Amino acid sequence: MSDTISQALFERARAVIPGGVNSPVRAFRAVGGNPVFIARAKGARVYGEDGSEYVDYVGSWGPALLGHAHPDVIRAVQEAAEGGLSFGAPTSREVRFAEAVRALYPQIEKLRCVSSGTEATMSAIRVARGFTRRDFIVKFEGCYHGHADHLLVKAGSGLATFGVPDSAGVPEGTAQTTLTLAYNDIPALEALFAARGSEIAAVIVEPVVGNMGCVPPEPGFLEAIISLCRKHGALSIFDEVMTGCRLARGGAQERYGLRADLTTLGKIIGGGMPLAAYGGREDVMNVVAPLGPVYQAGTLSGNPVAVAAGLATIERLVPEVYEKLERLGAALEAGLKDATAKAGVPATVQRVGSMITLFFNDKPVRSWADASRSDTKRFATWHAGMLSRGIYWPPSQYEAAFLSAAHTDEDITRTALAARASLG
Ligand code: KE4
C-alpha cells in the first residue's frame, strides 16, 4: 500500500523537523519505510491522512488505555478549555487529581505533577539524591526512563558498571554517577550494594519493562530492589510511566503487591494529554521546594486541561476494563503463538496484562542481552506485512504493544490472521 500523502508529508517534515518527527521512534527507522501520518483516531483505530484505517496497538505509546477519543474524556477537555487553558496558579481540579492518584497508589502519600515522563523520572532522581545526600543511581540495561542526561547511560565496560553516555551531549562525568546492571540479575544487584551501598541514592526500574519489548520481572527481583534499598538507606523508584494504571488500577505495584519509596507516572494518568507525576513517601517528598531544598518547577505543571483529561480517564478505570484487557491480552498472546508455531518461525511471545511483545527470538527474553539477540530484520518484514494488512504495530522490536478497552474479539482474530499471513 503506497501512502503517497504520508510520503509527501514526511518529505516536508524532514525539511523542518530533525528526521521529520518529534520523537525518534516515530520515524520507522527500526523497520524501514515511511511512517504513516495519522489524521485522527477513535477507539481502537487510527486513520492515516490518506484515509487508511488501522487496528492500533501503539495507543500513543500507552496513554490510550480507554481507546482513542473517549467521549467522556473529550467532553472533559472541551469543558475545561472553555474555562481557560492555563493559569500558572493552583486549581481545585489539581487537588482532586492528586487525591485520585493517591487513592490508586496509597504509597504515593504526596505527589507533584509535571508535563512528561522524562520530567517525572528526572525529578524523582533529584529528590532521591537530595533526600539521601548521595550521588549514585542504579538503572538496568534495556530500561528507558526518558531522556534526562543521567538516564541516557549504558553499562560501562568492566566490573565497575560505571555508566558511559548512551547519547552525544551527555558529559562523561554525568554518566559516571549512573551504575548500570542487567535486568533480573539479583546477584549483581546484591554485589553492587555490598560494595557501594552507602553511596547509592536510588535504584530506578521499570517494574515490567516495555522499552526492550515486554520483559516481566523474575520472582524476587523487584522485592530485592526494595529490600536492598531499605537495608542500605537508598530509595526505590518504580518507573510506572508505562505500567501505571495499565497493569492494574494501581499499576505494577498493585499487581505484584509491592510498595516503592517513589513512583513515577505518566501516559495513562494524562489520558493522552501532557501530564505526568512523581511522588511517594511524605518524608521524602517534603524535601521538594517550596517546602524543602530540592528545586523542581514547571509552567504547565498540573495544567487544568491536561488534568481534566487525566481525571476523566482515572474515573473510568473500573474493574471491567482490566477484566477485558486480561481476556483480550490472553487471546492475542494465544493467537500470536499459534501463528508463529504454524509458520515454523522461532519466536517468543511475552505478555503482562495488556502489554505484549512478539520477539523474533527462540529463547525467553529476561534481559537486554537476551532481547538484543532478536532477529530485528525479520521483525521489520513482519511489521511491514502487518501494516499492509491494516494492523498498526509498534515500529520496533524493542517496544511493547498495547491493548485498549476499545479493542474487540474481532480485532484480535483479525490481528492473529494478519500475523500468520505476515510471517510468510
Ligand atoms: P516521556 O518523556 O516520553 O513522556 O516519558 C519517558 C518515559 C519514562 N519512563 C518510561 C517507562 C517510558 O516508557 C517513557 C517513554 N516511553 C516511550 C515508549 N517506549 C515514549 C515513546 C517515545 O519516546 O516517543
XYZ file of C-alpha atoms and ligand atoms in Angstrom:
448
model
C 0.000 0.000 0.000
C 1.726 3.219 -1.052
C 0.580 6.043 1.156
C 1.688 8.872 -1.092
C 0.177 11.516 1.164
C 2.274 10.385 4.134
C 5.355 10.176 1.918
C 4.854 13.765 0.745
C 4.228 14.957 4.301
C 7.315 13.085 5.510
C 9.415 14.862 2.873
C 8.092 18.254 4.020
C 8.545 17.292 7.664
C 12.194 16.318 7.162
C 12.862 19.838 5.858
C 11.859 21.452 9.155
C 11.989 18.757 11.878
C 15.047 16.553 12.575
C 14.243 13.200 10.987
C 10.748 14.504 10.239
C 9.433 13.538 13.646
C 9.110 14.983 17.123
C 10.223 11.744 18.740
C 12.716 9.334 17.130
C 10.807 6.050 17.313
C 8.014 7.552 15.191
C 10.327 7.721 12.161
C 10.045 3.964 11.472
C 13.841 3.729 11.180
C 13.860 0.431 13.044
C 11.504 -1.141 10.494
C 12.169 0.846 7.323
C 9.713 2.538 5.051
C 7.896 5.759 5.801
C 5.800 6.474 8.869
C 2.052 6.746 8.487
C 0.905 10.285 9.193
C -2.114 9.917 11.437
C -5.039 12.277 10.810
C -7.313 11.133 13.639
C -8.059 8.257 15.968
C -11.153 6.760 17.585
C -11.472 3.749 19.866
C -9.010 1.077 18.761
C -8.494 2.682 15.346
C -6.074 5.187 13.877
C -6.668 6.734 10.450
C -3.975 7.844 8.033
C -4.084 11.160 6.216
C -4.888 9.108 3.108
C -7.996 7.668 4.744
C -6.373 4.323 5.551
C -7.645 2.596 8.694
C -5.613 0.521 11.152
C -6.222 -1.509 14.289
C -3.954 0.381 16.686
C -1.538 -1.378 19.061
C 0.647 1.688 19.719
C -2.062 3.582 21.580
C 0.116 6.708 21.589
C 2.774 4.501 23.334
C 0.457 3.698 26.199
C -1.922 6.563 27.108
C -4.921 5.317 25.114
C -5.976 2.636 27.617
C -9.672 3.516 27.230
C -9.298 3.809 23.463
C -8.755 6.984 21.487
C -11.075 9.988 21.798
C -13.226 8.523 24.583
C -16.323 10.785 24.523
C -16.231 11.487 28.253
C -12.554 12.468 28.119
C -13.091 14.693 25.095
C -16.038 16.374 26.801
C -13.985 16.974 29.955
C -11.216 18.571 27.899
C -13.666 20.783 25.999
C -15.345 21.971 29.200
C -12.012 22.689 30.883
C -10.667 24.501 27.816
C -13.668 26.820 27.746
C -12.594 27.991 31.198
C -9.094 28.885 30.057
C -6.059 26.820 29.110
C -3.518 27.643 31.780
C -3.326 29.924 34.802
C 0.013 29.237 36.490
C -1.898 29.121 39.744
C -3.309 26.348 41.923
C -6.713 24.940 40.949
C -9.212 22.727 42.747
C -9.003 20.231 39.883
C -5.300 19.570 40.635
C -6.181 18.778 44.248
C -8.862 16.334 43.138
C -6.397 14.798 40.680
C -3.697 14.328 43.325
C -6.264 12.759 45.672
C -7.480 10.469 42.861
C -3.917 9.271 42.134
C -3.282 8.707 45.850
C -6.464 6.612 46.010
C -4.976 4.376 43.300
C -1.490 4.404 44.830
C -1.713 4.755 48.644
C 2.114 4.615 48.765
C 2.105 7.939 46.933
C 1.488 9.997 50.044
C 2.408 13.211 48.235
C 2.908 13.889 44.535
C 3.949 16.634 42.175
C 2.525 16.962 38.654
C 4.869 17.561 35.710
C 4.372 17.502 31.936
C 6.208 14.387 30.778
C 7.576 11.084 31.983
C 11.083 12.439 31.498
C 10.360 15.276 33.900
C 8.868 12.814 36.372
C 11.896 10.498 36.463
C 14.408 13.354 36.347
C 12.683 14.998 39.303
C 12.299 11.764 41.277
C 16.033 11.125 40.965
C 16.890 14.669 42.064
C 14.595 14.210 45.067
C 16.250 10.898 45.922
C 19.706 12.455 45.670
C 18.605 15.448 47.744
C 16.954 13.294 50.395
C 19.829 10.789 50.746
C 22.622 13.301 50.010
C 24.159 10.630 47.795
C 25.053 10.861 44.094
C 24.953 7.384 42.560
C 21.863 5.926 40.942
C 21.334 2.419 39.615
C 19.402 1.570 36.459
C 19.076 -1.543 34.326
C 20.106 -2.125 30.744
C 17.136 -2.117 28.392
C 15.058 0.082 30.670
C 14.219 3.559 29.379
C 13.229 6.317 31.756
C 13.098 9.343 29.429
C 15.887 11.468 28.050
C 17.408 13.222 31.079
C 21.219 13.208 30.794
C 21.901 10.866 33.689
C 19.472 8.306 32.299
C 20.893 8.196 28.769
C 23.607 5.885 30.001
C 24.651 2.358 29.110
C 26.690 -0.121 31.037
C 30.371 0.690 31.045
C 32.933 -1.997 30.393
C 34.405 -3.997 33.217
C 33.183 -4.681 36.655
C 32.778 -1.101 37.785
C 29.471 -0.930 35.945
C 30.226 2.762 35.636
C 27.895 4.268 33.066
C 29.068 5.586 29.741
C 26.956 8.038 27.745
C 24.341 6.474 25.502
C 23.887 9.737 23.642
C 26.095 12.505 22.346
C 25.961 15.561 24.555
C 25.977 13.683 27.846
C 29.135 14.513 29.832
C 31.262 11.545 30.930
C 31.065 12.802 34.485
C 27.294 12.761 34.466
C 27.197 9.240 33.108
C 29.628 8.037 35.738
C 27.159 8.651 38.543
C 24.821 6.134 36.920
C 25.611 2.491 37.605
C 24.042 0.034 35.187
C 23.213 -3.621 35.768
C 21.410 -6.365 33.882
C 17.663 -6.554 34.459
C 16.595 -9.532 36.571
C 20.162 -10.089 37.835
C 19.673 -10.262 41.613
C 23.219 -11.460 42.445
C 24.719 -8.494 40.574
C 22.447 -6.109 42.448
C 23.366 -7.703 45.774
C 27.066 -7.479 44.934
C 26.806 -3.816 43.955
C 25.033 -2.924 47.187
C 27.582 -4.922 49.186
C 30.359 -2.940 47.549
C 28.822 0.520 47.289
C 25.518 0.527 49.142
C 26.413 3.590 51.196
C 26.901 5.652 48.022
C 23.651 4.755 46.257
C 20.832 7.307 46.299
C 18.285 5.261 44.383
C 17.528 2.336 42.131
C 15.163 3.131 39.273
C 13.416 0.302 37.461
C 10.598 -0.417 35.039
C 8.722 -2.978 37.188
C 7.651 -4.621 33.937
C 9.898 -3.495 31.110
C 8.249 -2.157 27.988
C 11.297 -0.472 26.478
C 13.177 -3.538 25.339
C 9.910 -5.197 24.454
C 7.756 -6.671 27.220
C 10.030 -8.284 29.826
C 8.484 -9.283 33.158
C 10.404 -9.276 36.438
C 11.632 -12.676 37.608
C 10.315 -13.755 41.017
C 12.138 -11.880 43.752
C 13.775 -9.256 41.534
C 11.543 -6.314 42.453
C 11.439 -7.432 46.077
C 15.250 -7.489 46.123
C 15.391 -3.913 44.876
C 13.027 -2.717 47.599
C 14.720 -4.645 50.410
C 18.286 -3.777 49.403
C 17.382 -0.093 49.126
C 15.793 -0.191 52.562
C 18.787 -2.010 54.063
C 21.295 0.485 52.683
C 19.343 3.729 53.063
C 18.711 4.143 49.329
C 15.340 4.792 47.710
C 13.482 2.512 45.296
C 11.938 4.331 42.343
C 9.404 2.335 40.330
C 9.075 3.998 36.957
C 5.413 3.261 36.154
C 5.101 5.797 33.370
C 4.137 2.885 31.115
C 2.772 0.297 33.576
C 0.895 2.740 35.797
C -2.890 2.245 35.637
C -2.246 -0.268 32.826
C -1.310 -3.464 34.665
C -3.937 -2.699 37.311
C -5.601 0.479 38.599
C -2.565 0.756 40.888
C -0.187 -0.431 38.188
C 2.571 -2.983 38.642
C 2.816 -2.286 42.352
C -0.787 -3.349 42.855
C -0.319 -6.335 40.521
C 2.733 -7.581 42.426
C 1.686 -6.352 45.890
C 4.712 -4.090 46.327
C 5.282 -0.514 47.519
C 8.250 1.501 46.275
C 9.543 4.594 48.032
C 8.915 6.744 44.951
C 6.771 6.168 41.870
C 6.746 7.951 38.541
C 3.601 8.041 36.423
C 2.669 9.411 33.009
C 0.848 8.391 29.827
C -2.493 6.948 31.066
C -2.852 9.347 34.007
C -2.900 12.159 31.472
C -5.381 10.411 29.182
C -3.247 11.418 26.192
C -2.504 14.967 27.324
C 0.920 16.208 28.562
C 0.581 15.187 32.205
C 2.856 13.070 34.400
C 3.672 12.908 38.090
C 6.182 11.705 40.650
C 5.509 11.015 44.295
C 5.822 8.693 47.233
C 6.794 8.762 50.896
C 5.785 12.019 52.561
C 9.123 12.370 54.373
C 10.889 12.104 51.023
C 8.548 14.399 49.084
C 8.813 17.075 51.784
C 12.296 17.926 50.512
C 10.682 19.420 47.372
C 10.528 23.217 47.057
C 8.926 25.317 48.351
C 8.900 23.030 51.427
C 12.462 21.837 51.156
C 15.780 22.357 49.339
C 15.174 20.290 46.170
C 14.066 22.566 43.371
C 11.609 21.454 40.707
C 9.156 23.644 38.798
C 7.089 23.888 35.617
C 4.997 26.498 33.857
C 2.433 23.960 32.710
C 2.715 21.520 35.609
C -0.792 20.444 36.624
C -2.240 22.171 33.576
C -6.023 22.410 34.068
C -6.956 20.994 30.644
C -4.494 18.107 30.927
C -5.666 17.385 34.461
C -9.277 17.340 33.241
C -8.312 14.626 30.739
C -6.434 12.739 33.436
C -9.292 12.892 35.919
C -11.850 11.794 33.322
C -9.594 8.841 32.487
C -8.855 7.794 36.065
C -12.559 7.920 36.936
C -13.219 5.305 34.237
C -10.600 2.769 35.334
C -13.213 0.300 36.533
C -12.586 -3.443 37.200
C -14.395 -4.391 33.973
C -11.705 -2.556 31.977
C -8.944 -4.768 33.425
C -11.010 -7.940 33.101
C -11.456 -7.165 29.386
C -7.788 -6.228 28.894
C -6.708 -9.501 30.511
C -9.101 -11.535 28.357
C -8.123 -9.835 25.101
C -4.440 -9.953 26.030
C -4.599 -13.700 26.601
C -6.420 -14.172 23.282
C -3.852 -12.100 21.398
C -0.987 -13.962 23.047
C -2.523 -17.299 22.048
C -3.145 -16.048 18.510
C 0.444 -14.867 18.045
C 1.867 -18.094 19.480
C -0.338 -20.138 17.198
C 0.655 -18.044 14.168
C 4.399 -18.414 14.756
C 4.075 -22.130 15.565
C 2.099 -22.786 12.362
C 4.661 -20.800 10.357
C 7.529 -22.669 11.997
C 9.147 -19.355 12.920
C 11.344 -19.216 16.063
C 9.611 -16.634 18.259
C 8.768 -15.857 21.864
C 5.585 -14.037 22.897
C 5.807 -12.269 26.263
C 2.864 -10.551 27.901
C 1.828 -8.953 31.152
C -1.795 -7.866 31.105
C -2.308 -5.599 28.094
C 1.398 -5.159 27.295
C 2.694 -7.707 24.794
C 5.683 -8.297 22.512
C 6.362 -10.822 19.773
C 10.126 -11.357 19.920
C 11.734 -12.968 16.881
C 13.901 -14.871 19.297
C 13.881 -18.607 20.015
C 14.517 -18.126 23.757
C 12.743 -16.333 26.584
C 13.837 -12.701 26.968
C 14.892 -11.915 30.551
C 17.337 -9.046 29.932
C 18.760 -6.736 27.300
C 21.432 -9.307 26.445
C 18.612 -11.720 25.536
C 16.481 -9.092 23.759
C 19.381 -7.839 21.644
C 19.713 -11.292 20.080
C 16.284 -10.934 18.466
C 16.040 -11.006 14.673
C 15.209 -7.347 14.038
C 15.289 -7.820 10.265
C 12.607 -10.482 10.497
C 10.626 -8.186 12.792
C 10.846 -5.378 10.220
C 9.498 -7.619 7.454
C 6.695 -8.843 9.704
C 5.852 -5.274 10.748
C 5.507 -4.209 7.108
C 3.214 -7.165 6.457
C 1.052 -6.245 9.426
C 0.854 -2.619 8.284
C -0.171 -3.680 4.778
C -2.968 -5.727 6.385
C -4.265 -2.799 8.413
C -2.545 -3.528 11.727
C -0.591 -0.655 13.285
C 2.001 -2.447 15.443
C 4.791 -0.564 17.308
C 7.582 0.077 14.729
C 10.374 -1.512 16.766
C 11.217 -4.953 18.092
C 12.138 -3.218 21.343
C 8.749 -1.712 22.122
C 5.693 -3.200 23.797
C 2.363 -3.301 22.017
C -0.692 -2.112 23.917
C -4.311 -3.222 24.005
C -7.118 -0.854 24.937
C -10.600 -1.285 26.373
C -11.895 -0.374 22.908
C -10.362 -3.420 21.185
C -12.784 -6.239 20.337
C -12.588 -10.001 19.951
C -12.891 -9.466 16.184
C -9.856 -7.155 16.265
C -7.865 -9.908 17.969
C -8.969 -12.545 15.466
C -8.094 -10.248 12.564
C -4.714 -9.418 14.108
C -3.822 -13.083 14.604
C -4.735 -13.863 10.979
C -2.664 -10.896 9.765
C 0.220 -12.034 11.955
C 0.149 -15.510 10.396
C -0.052 -14.104 6.857
C 2.785 -11.660 7.557
C 5.120 -14.434 8.682
C 5.366 -15.689 5.124
P 8.045 10.816 28.127
O 9.089 11.855 28.467
O 8.221 10.276 26.700
O 6.639 11.285 28.419
O 8.249 9.571 29.107
C 9.511 8.961 29.174
C 9.353 7.538 29.697
C 9.673 7.269 31.007
N 9.545 6.026 31.522
C 9.074 5.006 30.766
C 8.941 3.649 31.369
C 8.717 5.227 29.413
O 8.260 4.194 28.667
C 8.854 6.515 28.861
C 8.528 6.820 27.409
N 8.157 5.693 26.615
C 8.384 5.807 25.195
C 7.937 4.497 24.539
N 8.844 3.457 24.737
C 7.708 7.000 24.603
C 7.677 6.999 23.109
C 8.642 7.995 22.538
O 9.764 8.127 23.074
O 8.254 8.630 21.550
